[in-house]
Coordinates of N, CA and C in Angstrom, one line a residue:
Y535 N -25.3 -204.6 31.9 CA -25.3 -203.4 32.5 C -23.9 -202.8 32.4
K536 N -23.8 -201.5 32.4 CA -22.5 -200.6 32.3 C -22.6 -199.5 33.3
F537 N -21.6 -199.4 33.8 CA -21.4 -198.2 34.8 C -19.9 -197.7 34.6
W538 N -19.6 -196.3 34.3 CA -18.3 -195.6 34.2 C -18.3 -194.5 34.9
T539 N -17.3 -194.1 35.7 CA -17.3 -192.9 36.2 C -16.1 -192.1 36.2
S540 N -15.8 -190.7 36.4 CA -14.4 -190.3 36.2 C -14.4 -189.0 37.1
Y541 N -13.3 -188.8 37.6 CA -12.7 -187.6 38.6 C -11.6 -187.0 38.1
S542 N -11.9 -185.6 37.6 CA -10.9 -184.7 37.0 C -10.6 -183.8 38.3
F543 N -9.4 -183.9 38.7 CA -9.0 -183.0 39.7 C -9.0 -181.6 39.4
R544 N -8.7 -181.3 38.2 CA -8.7 -179.9 37.7 C -10.1 -179.3 37.8
A545 N -11.2 -180.0 37.4 CA -12.5 -179.6 37.5 C -12.9 -179.6 39.0
A546 N -12.3 -180.3 39.9 CA -12.4 -180.2 41.4 C -11.7 -179.1 41.8
G547 N -10.9 -178.1 41.2 CA -10.4 -177.1 41.8 C -8.9 -177.4 42.2
H548 N -8.3 -178.4 42.2 CA -7.0 -178.6 42.5 C -5.9 -177.9 41.7
E549 N -4.9 -177.6 42.2 CA -3.7 -176.9 41.4 C -2.6 -177.7 41.3
G550 N -1.6 -177.4 40.6 CA -0.2 -178.0 40.5 C -0.4 -179.4 39.6
W551 N 0.5 -180.2 39.9 CA 0.7 -181.4 39.1 C -0.7 -182.1 39.2
L552 N -1.4 -182.0 40.4 CA -2.7 -182.9 40.6 C -3.7 -182.4 39.7
S553 N -3.7 -181.1 39.3 CA -4.8 -180.7 38.4 C -4.7 -181.4 37.0
N554 N -3.5 -182.0 36.6 CA -3.5 -182.5 35.2 C -3.9 -184.0 35.3
L555 N -4.4 -184.5 36.5 CA -4.9 -186.0 36.6 C -6.2 -186.1 36.6
T556 N -6.6 -187.3 35.9 CA -8.0 -187.7 35.8 C -8.0 -189.2 36.1
L557 N -8.9 -189.5 37.1 CA -9.0 -191.0 37.5 C -10.4 -191.4 37.0
S558 N -10.3 -192.7 36.3 CA -11.7 -193.2 35.8 C -11.8 -194.6 36.0
G559 N -12.9 -195.2 36.5 CA -13.2 -196.5 36.6 C -14.5 -196.9 36.4
G560 N -14.7 -198.3 36.3 CA -16.1 -198.6 35.8 C -16.3 -200.1 36.0
F561 N -17.4 -200.8 35.5 CA -17.7 -201.8 35.3 C -18.6 -202.2 34.3
N562 N -18.6 -203.5 33.7 CA -19.8 -203.9 33.0 C -20.2 -205.5 33.3
G563 N -21.2 -205.9 33.0 CA -21.7 -207.1 33.3 C -22.8 -207.5 32.6
Q564 N -23.2 -208.8 32.8 CA -24.5 -209.4 32.3 C -25.1 -210.3 33.4
S565 N -26.4 -210.3 33.3 CA -27.1 -211.3 34.2 C -27.1 -212.8 33.8
K566 N -27.5 -213.6 34.3 CA -27.2 -215.1 33.8 C -28.2 -215.3 32.6
G567 N -27.9 -216.4 31.7 CA -28.3 -216.6 30.7 C -28.5 -218.3 30.6
Y568 N -29.6 -218.7 29.7 CA -29.9 -220.0 29.6 C -30.3 -220.3 28.2
Y569 N -29.9 -221.4 27.5 CA -30.1 -221.9 26.3 C -30.6 -223.6 26.3
S570 N -31.6 -223.7 25.7 CA -31.9 -225.3 25.7 C -32.5 -225.5 24.2
G571 N -32.6 -226.9 23.9 CA -32.9 -227.1 22.8 C -32.5 -228.5 22.2
Q572 N -32.9 -228.9 20.9 CA -32.5 -230.0 20.4 C -31.6 -230.1 19.3
T573 N -30.6 -230.9 19.0 CA -29.7 -230.9 18.0 C -29.6 -232.3 17.4
C574 N -29.2 -232.4 16.1 CA -29.1 -234.0 15.5 C -27.7 -234.6 16.2
I575 N -27.9 -235.7 16.4 CA -26.9 -236.7 16.9 C -25.8 -236.8 15.6
E576 N -26.5 -236.9 14.4 CA -25.7 -237.0 13.3 C -26.3 -236.5 12.1
A577 N -25.8 -235.8 11.2 CA -26.4 -235.1 10.1 C -26.5 -236.3 9.1
G578 N -27.8 -236.6 8.3 CA -27.9 -237.5 7.2 C -27.4 -236.9 5.9
P579 N -27.6 -237.4 4.9 CA -27.1 -236.8 3.6 C -28.1 -235.8 3.1
P580 N -27.3 -234.9 2.2 CA -28.4 -233.8 1.9 C -29.3 -234.4 0.9
N581 N -30.4 -233.5 0.8 CA -31.7 -233.8 -0.1 C -30.9 -233.1 -1.5
P582 N -31.8 -233.2 -2.4 CA -31.5 -232.4 -3.8 C -31.3 -230.8 -3.6
Q583 N -31.9 -230.4 -2.7 CA -31.6 -228.8 -2.4 C -30.5 -228.6 -1.6
G584 N -29.8 -229.7 -1.0 CA -28.5 -229.6 -0.4 C -28.7 -229.4 1.0
I585 N -30.0 -229.7 1.7 CA -30.2 -229.8 3.0 C -30.2 -230.9 3.6
S586 N -29.4 -231.0 4.9 CA -29.2 -232.2 5.8 C -30.2 -232.3 6.5
A587 N -30.9 -233.5 6.8 CA -31.6 -233.6 8.0 C -31.1 -234.6 9.1
C588 N -31.6 -234.7 10.2 CA -31.0 -235.7 11.2 C -31.2 -236.9 10.7
A589 N -30.0 -237.7 10.8 CA -29.9 -239.3 10.4 C -30.6 -240.1 11.3
P590 N -31.4 -241.1 10.9 CA -32.1 -241.9 11.9 C -30.9 -242.8 12.8
Q591 N -31.4 -243.0 13.9 CA -30.3 -243.6 14.9 C -31.0 -245.0 15.3
P592 N -30.1 -245.9 15.4 CA -30.5 -247.3 16.0 C -30.8 -247.2 17.5
K593 N -31.7 -247.9 18.0 CA -32.1 -248.0 19.5 C -30.9 -248.5 20.1
S594 N -30.9 -248.1 21.2 CA -29.5 -248.5 22.1 C -29.7 -248.0 23.7
P595 N -29.0 -248.7 24.6 CA -29.3 -248.3 25.9 C -29.1 -246.8 26.2
Q596 N -28.5 -246.1 25.5 CA -28.3 -244.5 25.6 C -29.3 -244.0 24.9
N597 N -30.0 -244.4 23.8 CA -31.0 -244.0 23.1 C -32.1 -244.9 22.7
P598 N -32.9 -245.3 23.9 CA -33.7 -246.4 23.8 C -34.9 -246.1 22.8
T599 N -35.1 -244.9 22.4 CA -36.3 -244.6 21.2 C -35.7 -244.6 19.9
G600 N -34.4 -244.5 19.6 CA -33.8 -244.1 18.4 C -34.0 -243.0 17.9
S601 N -34.1 -242.0 18.8 CA -34.4 -240.4 18.2 C -33.1 -240.1 17.5
P602 N -33.3 -239.3 16.3 CA -32.3 -238.6 15.7 C -31.8 -237.3 16.3
T603 N -32.4 -236.8 17.4 CA -31.9 -235.8 18.1 C -31.6 -235.9 19.5
Q604 N -30.9 -235.0 20.1 CA -30.4 -235.0 21.4 C -30.7 -233.7 22.1
A605 N -31.1 -233.7 23.5 CA -31.6 -232.5 24.0 C -30.4 -231.8 24.6
Y606 N -30.3 -230.5 24.7 CA -28.9 -230.0 25.3 C -29.5 -228.8 26.1
E607 N -28.7 -228.6 27.3 CA -29.0 -227.0 28.0 C -27.6 -226.6 28.0
F608 N -27.4 -225.2 28.0 CA -26.4 -224.2 28.3 C -26.6 -223.2 29.3
A609 N -26.2 -223.1 30.4 CA -26.3 -221.9 31.4 C -25.1 -221.1 31.3
V610 N -25.3 -219.9 31.6 CA -24.2 -219.0 31.6 C -24.4 -218.4 32.9
K611 N -23.2 -218.1 33.8 CA -23.1 -217.6 35.0 C -23.3 -215.9 34.8
P612 N -23.9 -215.1 35.7 CA -23.6 -213.8 35.7 C -22.2 -213.5 35.8
Y613 N -21.9 -212.3 35.3 CA -20.6 -211.8 35.6 C -20.4 -210.3 35.8
T614 N -19.5 -209.7 36.3 CA -19.0 -208.3 36.4 C -17.5 -208.2 35.9
V615 N -17.2 -207.2 35.2 CA -15.7 -206.9 34.9 C -15.6 -205.6 35.0
F616 N -14.3 -205.5 36.1 CA -14.0 -204.0 36.3 C -13.0 -203.6 35.5
S617 N -12.9 -202.2 35.3 CA -11.8 -201.5 34.5 C -11.4 -200.2 35.0
G618 N -10.2 -199.8 34.7 CA -9.9 -198.6 35.1 C -8.9 -197.8 34.2
R619 N -8.9 -196.4 34.5 CA -7.9 -195.6 33.7 C -7.6 -194.5 34.4
I620 N -6.0 -194.2 34.2 CA -5.5 -192.9 34.7 C -4.9 -192.1 33.5
D621 N -5.2 -191.0 33.4 CA -5.0 -189.8 32.5 C -4.3 -188.6 33.0
Y622 N -3.1 -188.6 32.4 CA -2.3 -187.4 32.9 C -2.0 -186.4 31.8
R623 N -2.5 -185.1 31.8 CA -2.4 -184.2 30.7 C -0.8 -183.6 31.1
L624 N 0.0 -183.9 30.1 CA 1.5 -183.3 29.9 C 1.5 -181.9 29.5
S625 N 0.5 -181.5 28.7 CA 0.6 -180.1 28.2 C -0.9 -179.6 27.7
D626 N -1.0 -178.6 27.2 CA -2.3 -178.2 26.3 C -2.6 -179.1 25.1
T627 N -1.4 -179.7 24.8 CA -1.6 -180.5 23.4 C -1.7 -182.1 23.6
W628 N -0.7 -182.7 24.6 CA -0.5 -184.1 24.9 C -0.9 -184.4 26.1
S629 N -1.5 -185.6 26.2 CA -1.9 -186.4 27.5 C -1.5 -187.8 27.4
L630 N -1.1 -188.4 28.5 CA -0.7 -189.8 28.8 C -1.6 -190.6 29.3
A631 N -2.0 -191.8 29.0 CA -3.2 -192.3 29.7 C -2.7 -194.0 29.9
A632 N -3.1 -194.6 30.9 CA -2.9 -196.1 31.2 C -4.3 -196.6 31.5
N633 N -4.6 -197.7 30.7 CA -6.0 -198.3 30.8 C -5.6 -199.6 31.4
I634 N -6.7 -200.2 32.0 CA -6.3 -201.7 32.4 C -7.9 -202.4 32.5
D635 N -7.9 -203.2 31.7 CA -9.4 -203.8 31.6 C -9.4 -205.3 32.1
N636 N -10.6 -205.6 32.7 CA -10.6 -206.8 33.4 C -9.7 -206.9 34.8
I637 N -9.7 -205.9 35.3 CA -8.6 -205.9 36.4 C -8.6 -207.0 37.3
L638 N -9.6 -207.8 37.7 CA -9.7 -208.9 38.6 C -9.3 -210.4 37.5
D639 N -9.0 -210.1 36.4 CA -8.9 -211.3 35.4 C -9.8 -212.2 35.5
K640 N -11.2 -211.9 35.3 CA -12.4 -212.8 35.6 C -12.5 -213.6 34.2
K641 N -13.0 -214.8 34.3 CA -13.1 -215.7 33.3 C -14.7 -215.6 33.2
Y642 N -15.1 -215.3 31.8 CA -16.6 -215.3 31.6 C -16.9 -215.5 30.1
Y643 N -18.1 -215.8 29.9 CA -18.4 -215.9 28.4 C -19.1 -214.4 27.9
S644 N -18.3 -213.9 27.0 CA -18.6 -212.6 26.3 C -19.8 -212.8 25.2
S645 N -19.7 -213.9 24.7 CA -20.8 -214.1 23.7 C -21.1 -215.8 23.8
V646 N -22.5 -216.0 23.8 CA -22.9 -217.2 23.6 C -23.8 -217.5 22.6
S647 N -24.3 -218.8 22.2 CA -25.3 -218.9 21.1 C -26.3 -220.0 21.3
P648 N -27.4 -220.0 20.7 CA -28.4 -221.2 21.1 C -27.8 -222.5 20.4
S649 N -26.9 -222.5 19.6 CA -26.4 -223.5 19.3 C -25.3 -224.4 20.2
P650 N -25.5 -225.7 20.3 CA -24.6 -226.4 21.3 C -23.2 -226.4 20.9
A651 N -22.9 -226.4 19.4 CA -21.6 -226.6 19.0 C -20.6 -225.5 18.8
S652 N -21.2 -224.3 18.7 CA -20.4 -222.9 18.4 C -21.1 -221.7 18.8
G653 N -20.1 -220.8 18.9 CA -20.6 -219.4 19.3 C -20.3 -219.2 20.7
H654 N -19.9 -219.8 21.3 CA -19.5 -219.7 22.8 C -17.9 -219.1 22.9
W655 N -17.7 -217.6 23.3 CA -16.5 -217.2 23.5 C -16.3 -216.5 24.8
Y656 N -15.2 -217.0 25.2 CA -14.7 -216.5 26.3 C -14.3 -214.8 26.2
G657 N -14.5 -214.2 27.4 CA -14.4 -212.6 27.2 C -12.8 -212.3 27.3
A658 N -12.2 -211.2 27.0 CA -10.8 -211.1 27.0 C -10.2 -211.1 28.5
P659 N -9.2 -211.5 28.6 CA -8.4 -211.7 30.0 C -8.0 -210.2 30.2
R660 N -7.4 -210.0 31.5 CA -6.8 -208.7 31.7 C -5.9 -208.2 30.7
S661 N -5.9 -206.9 30.5 CA -5.1 -206.3 29.6 C -4.9 -205.0 29.9
F662 N -3.6 -204.5 29.5 CA -3.1 -203.2 29.8 C -2.9 -202.4 28.4
A663 N -3.0 -201.0 28.3 CA -2.7 -200.2 27.3 C -2.2 -198.9 27.8
L664 N -1.2 -198.5 27.1 CA -0.6 -197.2 27.6 C -0.7 -196.5 25.9
T665 N -1.4 -195.1 26.3 CA -1.5 -194.5 25.0 C -1.2 -192.9 25.2
I666 N -0.5 -192.2 24.1 CA -0.2 -190.9 24.3 C -1.1 -190.3 23.1
S667 N -1.8 -189.1 23.5 CA -2.6 -188.5 22.7 C -2.2 -187.1 22.4
G668 N -2.6 -186.7 21.2 CA -2.3 -185.0 21.1 C -3.6 -184.5 20.4
S669 N -3.8 -183.2 20.5 CA -4.9 -182.6 19.8 C -4.5 -181.1 19.7
W670 N -4.8 -180.7 18.4 CA -4.6 -179.2 18.2 C -5.7 -178.4 17.9

């Protein structure tokens, strides 16, 4: 989900320096996620086509059946990330803006994968950007 809103003082009828100011803020997030499946404990040698299968495993107290695969579960907590922007119009041509993303510096997974070994990436930490824009 995503939500963003903006308030322009000029559009609201304010005059003076305040008429050049626009404030914006919003948030985005994701509900919880869950993956489960099976993965090879150890890959065997590739066949003539170059495809590896799961290598047979000896029976042990940790693996009493000698199964070549192991079950996994991966749960992702829901998250919400807040961001904001202040934009000030310097002239008819130039504007200056300050953005802050992930205001609360939330740690979250921005990308997850059904694979237990890879594809899980943390979202970006708090960041700031100052930009000057011109239009003709």
